[in-house]
Amino acid sequence: MKYHPHTVQTHWASPLGPMILAASPHGLCGVWFADQRHLPASDQLAWPQDDAHPVLQQAVHQLSAYFNSSISLFDLPLDLNAGTAFQQSVWHALLRIPAGQTTSYGRISQQISNPQAVRAVGAAVGRNPIGIIVPCHRVLGADGSLTGYAGGLGRKAALLELEAAGNPSPDLFPPLPGEG
């Protein structure tokens, strides 16, 4: 992933563990649990600390409200430019999943008009740099099961429970042709 050279960061103690938030001049470009898989490279995590950055302050405020169940929608400028064009198309599809609802990797591959790319969609979902806000936790396996989450399945389950999505039964989204 390639981040803007003027990226800054802050740290926040979320109810699910310490988080790193990053912003570029274009918007929020990172929200990670400090111990998750697929963190930026260590030289990138050396970004300057800027706790007063307005986008980072907004992000902390909105994440706090989200964890307090005061909001379910985020209103933040996002910078998704660190990813490839394919990754960005997947991340934009994630933004269309409403709070409290889930979808499958196969459905996302259909939405981006690339139905054969289910595994590539899964890889892009796993590399989502703006966790929670770009809701990769709302993507489940074809059978409705909890599947990989860079922040850990326990956190994924907690986020879904917070949003009252729970662990839906497979009939909430019947298999697509060639799925399951």
mmCIF file of C-alpha atoms in Angstrom:
data_model
loop_
_atom_site.group_PDB
_atom_site.id
_atom_site.type_symbol
_atom_site.label_atom_id
_atom_site.label_comp_id
_atom_site.label_asym_id
_atom_site.label_seq_id
_atom_site.Cartn_x
_atom_site.Cartn_y
_atom_site.Cartn_z
ATOM 1 C CA MET A 1 0.000 0.000 0.000
ATOM 2 C CA LYS A 2 1.233 3.430 -0.844
ATOM 3 C CA TYR A 3 0.188 6.249 1.453
ATOM 4 C CA HIS A 4 0.490 9.994 0.906
ATOM 5 C CA PRO A 5 3.882 11.321 2.090
ATOM 6 C CA HIS A 6 2.190 13.858 4.398
ATOM 7 C CA THR A 7 0.199 11.284 6.358
ATOM 8 C CA VAL A 8 -0.145 11.833 10.110
ATOM 9 C CA GLN A 9 -1.469 9.589 12.855
ATOM 10 C CA THR A 10 -3.028 9.429 16.275
ATOM 11 C CA HIS A 11 -3.723 6.610 18.697
ATOM 12 C CA TRP A 12 -7.033 5.879 20.373
ATOM 13 C CA ALA A 13 -8.078 3.401 23.050
ATOM 14 C CA SER A 14 -11.259 1.866 21.614
ATOM 15 C CA PRO A 15 -13.502 -0.471 23.612
ATOM 16 C CA LEU A 16 -12.066 -3.333 21.517
ATOM 17 C CA GLY A 17 -8.424 -2.395 22.007
ATOM 18 C CA PRO A 18 -5.854 0.215 20.991
ATOM 19 C CA MET A 19 -6.239 1.672 17.519
ATOM 20 C CA ILE A 20 -4.074 3.656 15.103
ATOM 21 C CA LEU A 21 -5.816 6.273 12.957
ATOM 22 C CA ALA A 22 -4.140 7.997 10.011
ATOM 23 C CA ALA A 23 -5.060 10.950 7.812
ATOM 24 C CA SER A 24 -3.598 12.333 4.615
ATOM 25 C CA PRO A 25 -4.267 15.791 3.206
ATOM 26 C CA HIS A 26 -7.203 14.136 1.367
ATOM 27 C CA GLY A 27 -8.961 12.509 4.324
ATOM 28 C CA LEU A 28 -8.932 9.579 6.708
ATOM 29 C CA CYS A 29 -6.682 6.903 5.225
ATOM 30 C CA GLY A 30 -6.287 4.424 8.057
ATOM 31 C CA VAL A 31 -8.096 2.871 11.009
ATOM 32 C CA TRP A 32 -6.387 -0.219 12.392
ATOM 33 C CA PHE A 33 -6.359 -2.183 15.605
ATOM 34 C CA ALA A 34 -2.781 -1.948 16.857
ATOM 35 C CA ASP A 35 -2.379 -5.744 16.873
ATOM 36 C CA GLN A 36 -4.199 -6.659 13.670
ATOM 37 C CA ARG A 37 -2.859 -8.323 10.543
ATOM 38 C CA HIS A 38 -2.011 -6.192 7.506
ATOM 39 C CA LEU A 39 -0.796 -3.098 9.308
ATOM 40 C CA PRO A 40 1.152 -0.581 7.226
ATOM 41 C CA ALA A 41 4.912 -1.084 7.015
ATOM 42 C CA SER A 42 6.899 0.005 10.068
ATOM 43 C CA ASP A 43 8.379 3.007 8.224
ATOM 44 C CA GLN A 44 4.824 4.140 7.504
ATOM 45 C CA LEU A 45 3.780 3.657 11.111
ATOM 46 C CA ALA A 46 6.480 6.207 11.943
ATOM 47 C CA TRP A 47 4.185 8.916 10.553
ATOM 48 C CA PRO A 48 4.204 12.078 12.672
ATOM 49 C CA GLN A 49 1.789 12.127 15.600
ATOM 50 C CA ASP A 50 -0.888 14.817 15.230
ATOM 51 C CA ASP A 51 -3.602 14.460 17.848
ATOM 52 C CA ALA A 52 -5.006 17.876 16.865
ATOM 53 C CA HIS A 53 -5.560 16.992 13.187
ATOM 54 C CA PRO A 54 -9.234 17.848 12.472
ATOM 55 C CA VAL A 55 -9.999 14.675 10.496
ATOM 56 C CA LEU A 56 -8.411 12.494 13.166
ATOM 57 C CA GLN A 57 -10.345 14.317 15.886
ATOM 58 C CA GLN A 58 -13.592 13.840 13.918
ATOM 59 C CA ALA A 59 -12.776 10.160 13.433
ATOM 60 C CA VAL A 60 -12.162 9.604 17.153
ATOM 61 C CA HIS A 61 -15.370 11.480 18.005
ATOM 62 C CA GLN A 62 -17.444 9.470 15.503
ATOM 63 C CA LEU A 63 -15.878 6.132 16.483
ATOM 64 C CA SER A 64 -16.663 6.906 20.133
ATOM 65 C CA ALA A 65 -20.265 7.666 19.174
ATOM 66 C CA TYR A 66 -20.409 4.445 17.123
ATOM 67 C CA PHE A 67 -19.198 2.340 20.057
ATOM 68 C CA ASN A 68 -21.756 4.089 22.287
ATOM 69 C CA SER A 69 -24.474 3.203 19.724
ATOM 70 C CA SER A 70 -25.166 6.924 19.173
ATOM 71 C CA ILE A 71 -24.471 6.730 15.426
ATOM 72 C CA SER A 72 -24.449 4.007 12.807
ATOM 73 C CA LEU A 73 -23.260 6.124 9.856
ATOM 74 C CA PHE A 74 -19.920 7.863 9.570
ATOM 75 C CA ASP A 75 -19.498 11.221 7.882
ATOM 76 C CA LEU A 76 -15.790 11.623 7.257
ATOM 77 C CA PRO A 77 -13.682 12.485 4.222
ATOM 78 C CA LEU A 78 -11.981 9.260 3.149
ATOM 79 C CA ASP A 79 -8.761 8.753 1.224
ATOM 80 C CA LEU A 80 -8.779 5.249 -0.279
ATOM 81 C CA ASN A 81 -5.965 5.968 -2.716
ATOM 82 C CA ALA A 82 -3.438 3.675 -0.999
ATOM 83 C CA GLY A 83 -4.919 0.655 -2.760
ATOM 84 C CA THR A 84 -5.029 -0.579 -6.323
ATOM 85 C CA ALA A 85 -7.976 0.284 -8.567
ATOM 86 C CA PHE A 86 -9.440 -3.179 -7.872
ATOM 87 C CA GLN A 87 -9.043 -2.801 -4.094
ATOM 88 C CA GLN A 88 -10.645 0.622 -4.236
ATOM 89 C CA SER A 89 -13.644 -0.781 -6.134
ATOM 90 C CA VAL A 90 -14.096 -3.406 -3.401
ATOM 91 C CA TRP A 91 -13.732 -0.828 -0.610
ATOM 92 C CA HIS A 92 -16.330 1.410 -2.270
ATOM 93 C CA ALA A 93 -18.682 -1.597 -2.434
ATOM 94 C CA LEU A 94 -18.156 -2.135 1.307
ATOM 95 C CA LEU A 95 -19.326 1.427 1.942
ATOM 96 C CA ARG A 96 -22.714 0.495 0.462
ATOM 97 C CA ILE A 97 -23.436 -2.209 3.091
ATOM 98 C CA PRO A 98 -25.871 -0.654 5.579
ATOM 99 C CA ALA A 99 -25.243 -0.930 9.309
ATOM 100 C CA GLY A 100 -26.945 -3.967 10.754
ATOM 101 C CA GLN A 101 -26.776 -5.863 7.461
ATOM 102 C CA THR A 102 -24.273 -8.280 5.998
ATOM 103 C CA THR A 103 -23.299 -9.578 2.599
ATOM 104 C CA SER A 104 -20.993 -12.196 1.120
ATOM 105 C CA TYR A 105 -17.750 -12.015 -0.826
ATOM 106 C CA GLY A 106 -19.621 -13.450 -3.821
ATOM 107 C CA ARG A 107 -22.201 -10.698 -3.710
ATOM 108 C CA ILE A 108 -19.482 -8.057 -3.651
ATOM 109 C CA SER A 109 -17.776 -9.668 -6.644
ATOM 110 C CA GLN A 110 -21.129 -9.466 -8.455
ATOM 111 C CA GLN A 111 -21.598 -5.813 -7.449
ATOM 112 C CA ILE A 112 -18.214 -4.852 -8.887
ATOM 113 C CA SER A 113 -19.047 -6.748 -12.096
ATOM 114 C CA ASN A 114 -16.321 -9.324 -11.565
ATOM 115 C CA PRO A 115 -18.175 -12.483 -10.421
ATOM 116 C CA GLN A 116 -15.140 -14.743 -10.845
ATOM 117 C CA ALA A 117 -13.026 -12.661 -8.468
ATOM 118 C CA VAL A 118 -14.415 -13.940 -5.152
ATOM 119 C CA ARG A 119 -10.962 -14.789 -3.751
ATOM 120 C CA ALA A 120 -9.490 -11.493 -4.939
ATOM 121 C CA VAL A 121 -12.428 -9.711 -3.297
ATOM 122 C CA GLY A 122 -11.623 -11.562 -0.078
ATOM 123 C CA ALA A 123 -7.998 -10.435 -0.278
ATOM 124 C CA ALA A 124 -9.047 -6.817 -0.903
ATOM 125 C CA VAL A 125 -11.512 -6.926 1.988
ATOM 126 C CA GLY A 126 -8.706 -8.220 4.221
ATOM 127 C CA ARG A 127 -6.447 -5.336 3.187
ATOM 128 C CA ASN A 128 -9.084 -2.658 3.858
ATOM 129 C CA PRO A 129 -7.100 0.162 5.502
ATOM 130 C CA ILE A 130 -10.074 1.916 7.115
ATOM 131 C CA GLY A 131 -11.581 -0.727 9.382
ATOM 132 C CA ILE A 132 -15.021 -0.235 10.935
ATOM 133 C CA ILE A 133 -15.692 2.944 8.913
ATOM 134 C CA VAL A 134 -15.284 1.033 5.633
ATOM 135 C CA PRO A 135 -17.237 -1.912 7.066
ATOM 136 C CA CYS A 136 -15.344 -5.030 6.050
ATOM 137 C CA HIS A 137 -16.687 -6.691 9.214
ATOM 138 C CA ARG A 138 -20.095 -6.894 7.476
ATOM 139 C CA VAL A 139 -18.821 -9.449 4.946
ATOM 140 C CA LEU A 140 -19.494 -13.097 5.774
ATOM 141 C CA GLY A 141 -18.813 -16.422 4.134
ATOM 142 C CA ALA A 142 -21.208 -17.778 1.505
ATOM 143 C CA ASP A 143 -22.915 -19.869 4.200
ATOM 144 C CA GLY A 144 -23.325 -16.896 6.555
ATOM 145 C CA SER A 145 -20.414 -17.907 8.771
ATOM 146 C CA LEU A 146 -17.936 -15.507 10.290
ATOM 147 C CA THR A 147 -14.820 -15.629 8.178
ATOM 148 C CA GLY A 148 -11.464 -13.856 8.323
ATOM 149 C CA TYR A 149 -11.107 -10.406 9.812
ATOM 150 C CA ALA A 150 -7.732 -8.711 10.123
ATOM 151 C CA GLY A 151 -8.684 -7.513 13.612
ATOM 152 C CA GLY A 152 -9.706 -11.019 14.739
ATOM 153 C CA LEU A 153 -12.998 -12.904 14.622
ATOM 154 C CA GLY A 154 -13.857 -11.916 18.193
ATOM 155 C CA ARG A 155 -13.799 -8.257 17.216
ATOM 156 C CA LYS A 156 -15.783 -8.965 14.059
ATOM 157 C CA ALA A 157 -18.474 -10.697 16.112
ATOM 158 C CA ALA A 158 -18.492 -7.816 18.617
ATOM 159 C CA LEU A 159 -18.903 -5.237 15.833
ATOM 160 C CA LEU A 160 -21.755 -7.190 14.253
ATOM 161 C CA GLU A 161 -23.421 -7.576 17.640
ATOM 162 C CA LEU A 162 -23.019 -3.856 18.279
ATOM 163 C CA GLU A 163 -24.778 -3.199 14.975
ATOM 164 C CA ALA A 164 -27.430 -5.792 15.831
ATOM 165 C CA ALA A 165 -26.500 -7.852 12.788
ATOM 166 C CA GLY A 166 -25.610 -10.868 14.910
ATOM 167 C CA ASN A 167 -24.590 -13.990 13.058
ATOM 168 C CA PRO A 168 -27.289 -14.244 10.380
ATOM 169 C CA SER A 169 -28.537 -17.492 9.016
ATOM 170 C CA PRO A 170 -27.451 -18.451 5.490
ATOM 171 C CA ASP A 171 -30.926 -17.801 4.071
ATOM 172 C CA LEU A 172 -30.428 -14.048 4.529
ATOM 173 C CA PHE A 173 -28.467 -14.195 1.296
ATOM 174 C CA PRO A 174 -29.017 -17.385 -0.675
ATOM 175 C CA PRO A 175 -26.004 -18.598 -2.644
ATOM 176 C CA LEU A 176 -25.334 -17.000 -5.979
ATOM 177 C CA PRO A 177 -24.806 -19.279 -8.987
ATOM 178 C CA GLY A 178 -21.444 -20.982 -8.510
ATOM 179 C CA GLU A 179 -21.253 -19.981 -4.830
ATOM 180 C CA GLY A 180 -21.355 -22.419 -1.902
#
